Tab-separated table of C-alpha atoms and ligand atoms in Angstrom:
chain	number	residue	atom	x	y	z
A	1	UNK	CA	-11.238	27.544	-28.924
A	2	UNK	CA	-7.913	24.865	-28.203
A	3	UNK	CA	-8.327	21.349	-30.042
A	4	UNK	CA	-7.815	18.683	-27.389
A	5	UNK	CA	-10.027	18.933	-24.447
A	6	UNK	CA	-10.095	18.514	-21.112
A	7	UNK	CA	-11.380	15.503	-19.044
A	8	UNK	CA	-12.755	16.186	-15.765
A	9	UNK	CA	-12.775	12.332	-13.395
A	10	UNK	CA	-14.053	13.611	-9.835
A	11	UNK	CA	-15.748	10.325	-7.923
A	12	UNK	CA	-18.337	11.912	-5.535
A	13	UNK	CA	-18.409	15.437	-7.363
A	14	UNK	CA	-21.099	16.956	-9.390
A	15	UNK	CA	-20.369	18.762	-12.790
A	16	UNK	CA	-22.382	21.628	-11.596
A	17	UNK	CA	-19.092	21.943	-8.573
A	18	UNK	CA	-16.356	21.747	-11.224
A	19	UNK	CA	-17.200	23.175	-15.190
A	20	UNK	CA	-18.183	26.762	-14.131
A	21	UNK	CA	-14.921	26.972	-11.920
A	22	UNK	CA	-13.015	26.329	-15.818
A	23	UNK	CA	-15.688	28.036	-17.751
A	24	UNK	CA	-15.688	30.919	-16.259
A	25	UNK	CA	-11.525	31.577	-16.097
A	26	UNK	CA	-10.957	29.710	-19.102
A	27	UNK	CA	-13.449	30.036	-21.947
A	28	UNK	CA	-11.290	29.110	-24.453
A	29	UNK	CA	-10.758	25.522	-23.327
A	30	UNK	CA	-13.123	22.659	-23.638
A	31	UNK	CA	-13.530	21.312	-20.420
A	32	UNK	CA	-16.019	17.939	-20.606
A	33	UNK	CA	-17.596	16.046	-17.339
A	34	UNK	CA	-16.832	12.472	-17.489
A	35	UNK	CA	-19.917	10.003	-17.703
A	36	UNK	CA	-20.277	6.593	-19.185
A	37	UNK	CA	-22.412	7.711	-22.025
A	38	UNK	CA	-19.672	10.385	-23.245
A	39	UNK	CA	-19.322	9.599	-26.948
A	40	UNK	CA	-16.200	8.245	-27.764
A	41	UNK	CA	-15.396	10.412	-30.519
A	42	UNK	CA	-15.175	13.490	-28.095
A	43	UNK	CA	-13.425	11.356	-25.678
A	44	UNK	CA	-10.931	10.289	-28.346
A	45	UNK	CA	-10.129	14.309	-28.332
A	46	UNK	CA	-8.916	14.204	-24.826
A	47	UNK	CA	-5.854	15.440	-24.113
A	48	UNK	CA	-5.630	15.922	-20.590
A	49	UNK	CA	-6.867	14.184	-17.165
A	50	UNK	CA	-7.869	15.694	-14.048
A	51	UNK	CA	-8.812	12.970	-11.465
A	52	UNK	CA	-9.500	11.626	-8.292
A	53	UNK	CA	-10.663	7.355	-8.483
A	54	UNK	CA	-10.329	7.038	-11.531
A	55	UNK	CA	-12.191	3.844	-12.672
A	56	UNK	CA	-11.469	1.197	-14.948
A	57	UNK	CA	-13.375	1.747	-18.021
A	58	UNK	CA	-11.735	5.204	-17.756
A	59	UNK	CA	-8.154	5.107	-19.963
A	60	UNK	CA	-9.184	2.586	-22.790
A	61	UNK	CA	-11.361	5.374	-23.339
A	62	UNK	CA	-8.694	8.108	-24.000
A	63	UNK	CA	-6.191	6.837	-26.286
A	64	UNK	CA	-4.814	9.999	-27.129
A	65	UNK	CA	-4.485	11.816	-23.848
A	66	UNK	CA	-0.997	13.230	-22.848
A	67	UNK	CA	-0.908	13.562	-19.326
A	68	UNK	CA	-3.208	12.656	-16.282
A	69	UNK	CA	-3.428	14.825	-13.220
A	70	UNK	CA	-4.262	14.178	-10.163
A	71	UNK	CA	-6.748	15.936	-8.193
A	72	UNK	CA	-4.425	15.434	-4.764
A	73	UNK	CA	-0.935	14.989	-3.620
A	74	UNK	CA	-1.198	11.497	-3.051
A	75	UNK	CA	-1.440	9.497	-6.508
A	76	UNK	CA	-2.219	5.797	-4.957
A	77	UNK	CA	-6.284	6.222	-6.028
A	78	UNK	CA	-4.383	5.886	-9.782
A	79	UNK	CA	-1.628	4.303	-8.723
A	80	UNK	CA	-2.672	1.880	-6.612
A	81	UNK	CA	-6.240	1.153	-7.949
A	82	UNK	CA	-5.256	-2.238	-10.008
A	83	UNK	CA	-6.549	-0.098	-12.908
A	84	UNK	CA	-3.355	0.104	-16.209
A	85	UNK	CA	-1.977	3.055	-16.578
A	86	UNK	CA	-2.078	4.676	-20.080
A	87	UNK	CA	2.163	5.461	-20.405
A	88	UNK	CA	1.496	9.462	-20.080
A	89	UNK	CA	3.533	11.527	-17.189
A	90	UNK	CA	1.294	10.820	-13.368
A	91	UNK	CA	1.253	15.065	-12.113
A	92	UNK	CA	0.555	15.438	-8.433
A	93	UNK	CA	-1.308	18.311	-6.600
A	94	UNK	CA	1.155	20.299	-5.071
A	95	UNK	CA	-0.546	23.701	-3.228
A	96	UNK	CA	0.360	26.332	-0.679
A	97	UNK	CA	-2.905	26.270	0.129
A	98	UNK	CA	-3.015	22.561	0.935
A	99	UNK	CA	0.544	22.362	2.709
A	100	UNK	CA	-0.321	24.976	5.025
A	101	UNK	CA	-3.781	23.346	5.706
A	102	UNK	CA	-1.950	19.868	6.420
A	103	UNK	CA	0.689	21.393	8.058
A	104	UNK	CA	-1.843	23.808	10.464
A	105	UNK	CA	-3.683	20.104	11.347
A	106	UNK	CA	0.096	18.699	12.487
A	107	UNK	CA	1.121	21.676	14.244
A	108	UNK	CA	-2.324	21.781	16.392
A	109	UNK	CA	-2.190	17.586	16.512
A	110	UNK	CA	1.133	17.879	18.210
A	111	UNK	CA	-0.058	20.777	20.127
A	112	UNK	CA	-3.454	19.023	21.602
A	113	UNK	CA	-0.884	16.532	23.025
A	114	UNK	CA	1.908	18.131	24.234
A	115	UNK	CA	-0.641	20.411	26.328
A	116	UNK	CA	-2.492	17.453	27.677
A	117	UNK	CA	-6.020	19.152	25.493
A	118	UNK	CA	-7.998	16.056	25.714
A	119	UNK	CA	-7.140	15.354	29.621
A	120	UNK	CA	-8.458	19.351	30.083
A	121	UNK	CA	-11.573	18.675	27.613
A	122	UNK	CA	-12.548	15.762	29.819
A	123	UNK	CA	-11.352	17.133	33.172
A	124	UNK	CA	-13.599	20.063	32.017
A	125	UNK	CA	-16.411	17.830	31.608
A	126	UNK	CA	-16.011	16.280	35.295
A	127	UNK	CA	-15.692	20.088	36.473
A	128	UNK	CA	-12.544	19.328	37.837
A	129	UNK	CA	-10.342	22.468	38.001
A	130	UNK	CA	-6.893	21.024	38.703
A	131	UNK	CA	-3.279	21.803	36.608
A	132	UNK	CA	-1.005	18.963	34.505
A	133	UNK	CA	2.248	18.738	34.749
A	134	UNK	CA	3.749	19.225	31.003
A	135	UNK	CA	7.254	19.497	29.158
A	136	UNK	CA	8.145	22.193	27.333
A	137	UNK	CA	7.880	21.957	23.435
A	138	UNK	CA	11.896	21.647	23.553
A	139	UNK	CA	12.065	18.794	25.253
A	140	UNK	CA	9.585	16.842	23.045
A	141	UNK	CA	10.779	14.475	19.789
A	142	UNK	CA	8.885	14.648	16.739
A	143	UNK	CA	9.984	12.678	14.470
A	144	UNK	CA	8.529	13.053	10.718
A	145	UNK	CA	7.979	9.780	8.200
A	146	UNK	CA	8.103	11.554	4.954
A	147	UNK	CA	10.100	14.284	4.400
A	148	UNK	CA	8.855	15.607	1.049
A	149	UNK	CA	6.824	18.569	0.149
A	150	UNK	CA	4.457	18.277	2.904
A	151	UNK	CA	6.439	17.222	5.500
A	152	UNK	CA	9.842	19.748	4.790
A	153	UNK	CA	6.687	22.294	5.645
A	154	UNK	CA	5.549	20.943	8.582
A	155	UNK	CA	8.909	20.463	10.334
A	156	UNK	CA	9.278	24.184	9.502
A	157	UNK	CA	6.319	25.106	11.324
A	158	UNK	CA	6.661	22.690	14.145
A	159	UNK	CA	10.847	23.843	14.911
A	160	UNK	CA	8.832	27.617	14.861
A	161	UNK	CA	6.689	26.171	17.944
A	162	UNK	CA	9.937	24.504	19.583
A	163	UNK	CA	9.863	21.102	19.229
A	164	UNK	CA	13.087	19.326	18.093
A	165	UNK	CA	12.486	17.275	14.823
A	166	UNK	CA	13.721	14.945	12.780
A	167	UNK	CA	12.663	12.933	9.650
A	168	UNK	CA	12.776	9.708	7.568
A	169	UNK	CA	12.837	9.527	3.939
A	170	UNK	CA	13.648	6.734	1.374
A	171	UNK	CA	16.501	8.557	0.100
A	172	UNK	CA	19.355	11.253	1.933
A	173	UNK	CA	17.816	14.793	2.828
A	174	UNK	CA	18.943	16.934	3.860
A	175	UNK	CA	16.707	20.197	6.132
A	176	UNK	CA	17.828	22.905	7.673
A	177	UNK	CA	17.494	22.226	11.451
A	178	UNK	CA	16.284	18.422	10.921
A	179	UNK	CA	18.231	15.663	11.887
A	180	UNK	CA	17.621	12.932	8.663
A	181	UNK	CA	17.454	9.298	9.092
A	182	UNK	CA	16.595	7.518	5.463
A	183	UNK	CA	16.262	3.946	4.129
A	184	UNK	CA	15.025	0.578	5.863
A	185	UNK	CA	18.286	0.748	7.723
A	186	UNK	CA	18.593	3.575	9.780
A	187	UNK	CA	14.012	3.108	10.519
A	188	UNK	CA	14.776	1.550	13.939
A	189	UNK	CA	17.374	4.709	15.338
A	190	UNK	CA	15.179	7.292	14.171
A	191	UNK	CA	12.073	5.768	16.086
A	192	UNK	CA	14.072	5.346	19.387
A	193	UNK	CA	14.213	9.070	19.119
A	194	UNK	CA	10.921	9.605	18.912
A	195	UNK	CA	8.636	10.639	20.721
A	196	UNK	CA	5.807	11.989	18.740
A	197	UNK	CA	5.905	10.352	15.344
A	198	UNK	CA	3.889	11.966	12.318
A	199	UNK	CA	3.539	10.511	9.330
A	200	UNK	CA	2.992	11.964	6.055
A	201	UNK	CA	4.424	9.119	3.688
A	202	UNK	CA	2.209	8.047	0.384
A	203	UNK	CA	0.333	4.949	0.373
A	204	UNK	CA	3.380	2.598	-2.163
A	205	UNK	CA	4.068	-0.917	-2.061
A	206	UNK	CA	6.846	-0.572	0.257
A	207	UNK	CA	4.709	2.081	2.906
A	208	UNK	CA	1.998	-0.467	2.756
A	209	UNK	CA	0.852	-2.106	6.635
A	210	UNK	CA	4.437	-0.303	7.670
A	211	UNK	CA	2.137	1.261	11.030
A	212	UNK	CA	1.913	-1.500	13.237
A	213	UNK	CA	2.189	-2.642	16.559
A	214	UNK	CA	6.115	-4.048	16.040
A	215	UNK	CA	7.104	-0.396	14.840
A	216	UNK	CA	5.026	1.510	17.381
A	217	UNK	CA	6.872	-0.384	19.706
A	218	UNK	CA	9.805	0.545	18.627
A	219	UNK	CA	9.476	4.420	19.793
A	220	UNK	CA	10.954	6.004	22.263
A	221	UNK	CA	9.722	5.727	25.929
A	222	UNK	CA	11.877	7.961	28.087
A	223	UNK	CA	10.296	11.051	26.452
A	224	UNK	CA	9.383	13.754	28.535
A	225	UNK	CA	5.669	12.467	27.300
A	226	UNK	CA	5.939	9.894	29.396
A	227	UNK	CA	5.330	7.452	26.181
A	228	UNK	CA	5.309	7.782	22.759
A	229	UNK	CA	2.138	9.491	20.491
A	230	UNK	CA	1.103	8.904	16.837
A	231	UNK	CA	-0.188	11.870	14.517
A	232	UNK	CA	-0.457	10.411	10.431
A	233	UNK	CA	-2.350	12.365	8.091
A	234	UNK	CA	-0.532	10.663	4.760
A	235	UNK	CA	-2.010	7.629	3.995
A	236	UNK	CA	-4.611	4.948	5.656
A	237	UNK	CA	-3.139	2.132	3.752
A	238	UNK	CA	0.300	3.203	4.953
A	239	UNK	CA	-1.042	1.540	9.058
A	240	UNK	CA	-2.785	-1.158	10.562
A	241	UNK	CA	-5.731	0.557	12.442
A	242	UNK	CA	-6.910	-2.199	14.900
A	243	UNK	CA	-3.306	-2.399	15.855
A	244	UNK	CA	-3.571	0.513	16.780
A	245	UNK	CA	-6.109	0.279	18.668
A	246	UNK	CA	-4.782	-2.425	20.977
A	247	UNK	CA	-1.620	0.040	21.081
A	248	UNK	CA	-3.545	3.178	22.411
A	249	UNK	CA	-5.590	-0.021	24.821
A	250	UNK	CA	-2.296	-1.465	26.284
A	251	UNK	CA	-0.529	1.639	26.779
A	252	UNK	CA	2.338	0.557	23.934
A	253	UNK	CA	0.999	3.889	22.995
A	254	UNK	CA	0.055	7.354	24.836
A	255	UNK	CA	-2.138	8.773	21.868
A	256	UNK	CA	-2.662	9.363	18.814
A	257	UNK	CA	-4.422	11.804	16.425
A	258	UNK	CA	-5.488	10.133	12.871
A	259	UNK	CA	-6.834	11.846	9.505
A	260	UNK	CA	-6.317	8.737	7.777
A	261	UNK	CA	-7.859	5.239	8.195
A	262	UNK	CA	-7.208	1.688	6.420
A	263	UNK	CA	-10.693	1.746	5.334
A	264	UNK	CA	-12.498	5.038	4.711
A	265	UNK	CA	-15.361	6.030	6.282
A	266	UNK	CA	-14.057	4.600	9.465
A	267	UNK	CA	-16.195	1.209	10.133
A	268	UNK	CA	-19.037	2.781	13.269
A	269	UNK	CA	-18.596	-0.415	15.395
A	270	UNK	CA	-14.483	0.039	14.623
A	271	UNK	CA	-12.490	-0.002	18.285
A	272	UNK	CA	-11.066	3.340	17.196
A	273	UNK	CA	-14.226	5.103	17.547
A	274	UNK	CA	-13.653	3.991	21.308
A	275	UNK	CA	-10.210	3.924	21.738
A	276	UNK	CA	-8.675	6.161	24.357
A	277	UNK	CA	-6.749	9.823	23.772
A	278	UNK	CA	-7.262	9.717	20.615
A	279	UNK	CA	-8.684	12.506	18.211
A	280	UNK	CA	-10.079	11.521	14.905
A	281	UNK	CA	-10.838	13.306	11.968
A	282	UNK	CA	-12.794	12.203	8.608
A	283	UNK	CA	-9.582	12.875	6.390
A	284	UNK	CA	-10.307	16.696	6.440
A	285	UNK	CA	-6.060	17.732	7.167
A	286	UNK	CA	-5.937	19.330	3.851
A	287	UNK	CA	-7.539	19.915	0.834
A	288	UNK	CA	-7.496	20.620	-2.970
A	289	UNK	CA	-10.010	23.934	-3.493
A	290	UNK	CA	-11.735	23.910	-6.914
A	291	UNK	CA	-10.049	27.219	-8.267
A	292	UNK	CA	-6.639	26.587	-7.425
A	293	UNK	CA	-6.937	23.080	-8.848
A	294	UNK	CA	-7.452	24.645	-12.173
A	295	UNK	CA	-5.275	27.207	-11.808
A	296	UNK	CA	-2.492	24.577	-11.046
A	297	UNK	CA	-4.204	22.521	-13.993
A	298	UNK	CA	-4.191	25.126	-16.448
A	299	UNK	CA	-0.584	26.484	-15.356
A	300	UNK	CA	1.231	23.368	-16.229
A	301	UNK	CA	-0.845	22.809	-19.278
A	302	UNK	CA	0.347	25.993	-21.015
A	303	UNK	CA	3.676	24.599	-19.500
A	304	UNK	CA	3.320	21.922	-21.615
A	305	UNK	CA	1.832	23.498	-24.829
A	306	UNK	CA	5.153	25.663	-24.471
A	307	UNK	CA	7.739	22.722	-24.916
A	308	UNK	CA	8.334	22.905	-21.197
A	309	UNK	CA	8.830	20.122	-18.962
A	310	UNK	CA	5.586	19.135	-16.222
A	311	UNK	CA	6.214	19.912	-13.442
A	312	UNK	CA	5.945	17.201	-9.951
A	313	UNK	CA	4.938	14.147	-11.613
A	314	UNK	CA	5.445	10.981	-10.275
A	315	UNK	CA	8.094	8.049	-10.331
A	316	UNK	CA	6.062	5.459	-11.602
A	317	UNK	CA	8.095	2.755	-10.212
A	318	UNK	CA	8.079	4.009	-7.128
A	319	UNK	CA	4.602	4.694	-6.574
A	320	UNK	CA	4.758	8.764	-5.767
B	401	NDP	P1	6.034	13.990	-1.282
B	401	NDP	O1	6.192	12.734	-2.560
B	401	NDP	O2	6.861	15.200	-1.885
B	401	NDP	O3	6.827	13.261	-0.187
B	401	NDP	C1	6.855	11.707	-0.112
B	401	NDP	C2	7.903	11.680	1.268
B	401	NDP	O4	8.167	10.258	1.206
B	401	NDP	C3	9.111	11.816	0.821
B	401	NDP	O5	10.168	12.218	1.377
B	401	NDP	C4	9.350	10.360	0.332
B	401	NDP	O6	10.922	9.964	0.494
B	401	NDP	C5	8.503	9.812	1.523
B	401	NDP	N1	8.905	8.072	0.908
B	401	NDP	C6	8.380	7.542	0.290
B	401	NDP	N2	8.168	5.983	0.558
B	401	NDP	C7	8.912	5.864	1.197
B	401	NDP	C8	9.632	5.049	1.748
B	401	NDP	N3	9.496	3.518	1.221
B	401	NDP	N4	10.209	4.651	2.878
B	401	NDP	C9	10.753	5.730	3.272
B	401	NDP	N5	10.220	7.141	3.163
B	401	NDP	C10	9.217	7.291	1.605
B	401	NDP	O7	4.622	13.561	-0.866
B	401	NDP	P2	3.917	14.766	0.017
B	401	NDP	O8	5.004	15.458	0.896
B	401	NDP	O9	3.184	16.260	-1.088
B	401	NDP	O10	2.417	14.594	0.448
B	401	NDP	C11	2.658	12.972	1.050
B	401	NDP	C12	1.305	12.439	0.909
B	401	NDP	O11	0.149	12.988	2.101
B	401	NDP	C13	0.505	12.456	0.239
B	401	NDP	O12	1.248	10.942	-0.897
B	401	NDP	C14	-0.905	12.423	0.480
B	401	NDP	O13	-0.819	10.319	1.082
B	401	NDP	C15	-0.617	12.750	1.880
B	401	NDP	N6	-1.971	13.617	1.501
B	401	NDP	C16	-2.708	13.701	3.046
B	401	NDP	C17	-3.812	14.428	2.937
B	401	NDP	C18	-4.631	14.375	3.679
B	401	NDP	O14	-5.607	15.405	3.433
B	401	NDP	N7	-5.112	13.748	4.873
B	401	NDP	C19	-3.758	15.792	2.107
B	401	NDP	C20	-2.596	15.837	0.956
B	401	NDP	C21	-1.551	14.716	0.935
B	401	NDP	P3	12.146	10.546	-0.715
B	401	NDP	O15	12.192	12.192	0.005
B	401	NDP	O16	13.554	9.996	-0.612
B	401	NDP	O17	11.376	10.858	-2.065
B	402	OXD	C1	-5.009	14.691	-0.887
B	402	OXD	C2	-5.740	14.296	-0.344
B	402	OXD	O1	-3.756	13.433	-1.448
B	402	OXD	O2	-6.446	14.911	-0.042
B	402	OXD	O3	-4.555	15.470	-1.416
B	402	OXD	O4	-5.806	12.912	0.336
């Protein structure tokens, strides 16, 4: 049995969902489920914590923690929570299952809008048999905000479908086949040549509220789809929900797909629920499978114990 323990703090889940996953595969590890009544003595032996939306009390109770593992690719549930963090590495979750699921969702949404699927569904409800004119994917320019792990994978798969892909990131990037832009100075040029704006941005101080009506008005209006579309599966706090609803109602946006919202769950009375040409999914574009998380975390811990550097650690100053 290893001396130090691994603590799981997973808001919304139960110990029965997680502890057996670790116990069956890693019986020599001491894995604890966080609860307020867990003794300080047990918590003082915690070396690693795997967390989703950690509460205020957690970090002051694990003084000997050596690394934090985010249960998701996003870390804003840790960095933007207002909780003061221990000075230890924070590791993001990077995994092919999650990346593939995200790219499926992004490609699906771009195709739904390209192939006018919502209009056909409406026609079918009214028993209307009518073919709608449409461009080819190669005539449509998809601009991806966030060219990280998920943005780059989505760009490859969108190009396989024939879309013309560009991307925007904070720092300069070279991605084969993708026209790249970076930094605030190049944002307007990126938007001006984008028909479908896909966001896979993290929520940070810099990206909060970025996708508002003013930004959406800068998208191309001369494209083959006859108006711009928005697809966001990054984080809801990077967008302004009310302004997106207005943009859909007044034609600034021709359509959208949103997996993330400023307030989740999206409140029942929010105008987005009845906005035209909008696909809504409940923050379900991609997910972290428990078995894959256990394998990832234990792989990283094994590296750490061998004195190797942890992978996929975040830049605390940048917040992602
Ligand atoms: P990465 O850290 O690999 O990539 C983030 C990208 O965003 C980078 O290209 C980065 O630029 C760019 N970026 C960050 N800040 C800015 C900025 N101020 N201006 C321009 N670009 C910026 O993250 P992932 O690709 O793995 O994940 C992205 C996000 O997807 C996660 O943070 C999470 O919020 C979201 N997500 C959502 C899920 C869902 O189910 N809806 C599931 C999983 C993740 P640079 O390359 O220069 O660093
Ligand atoms: C993530 C998420 O960040 O599921 O991984 O949102």
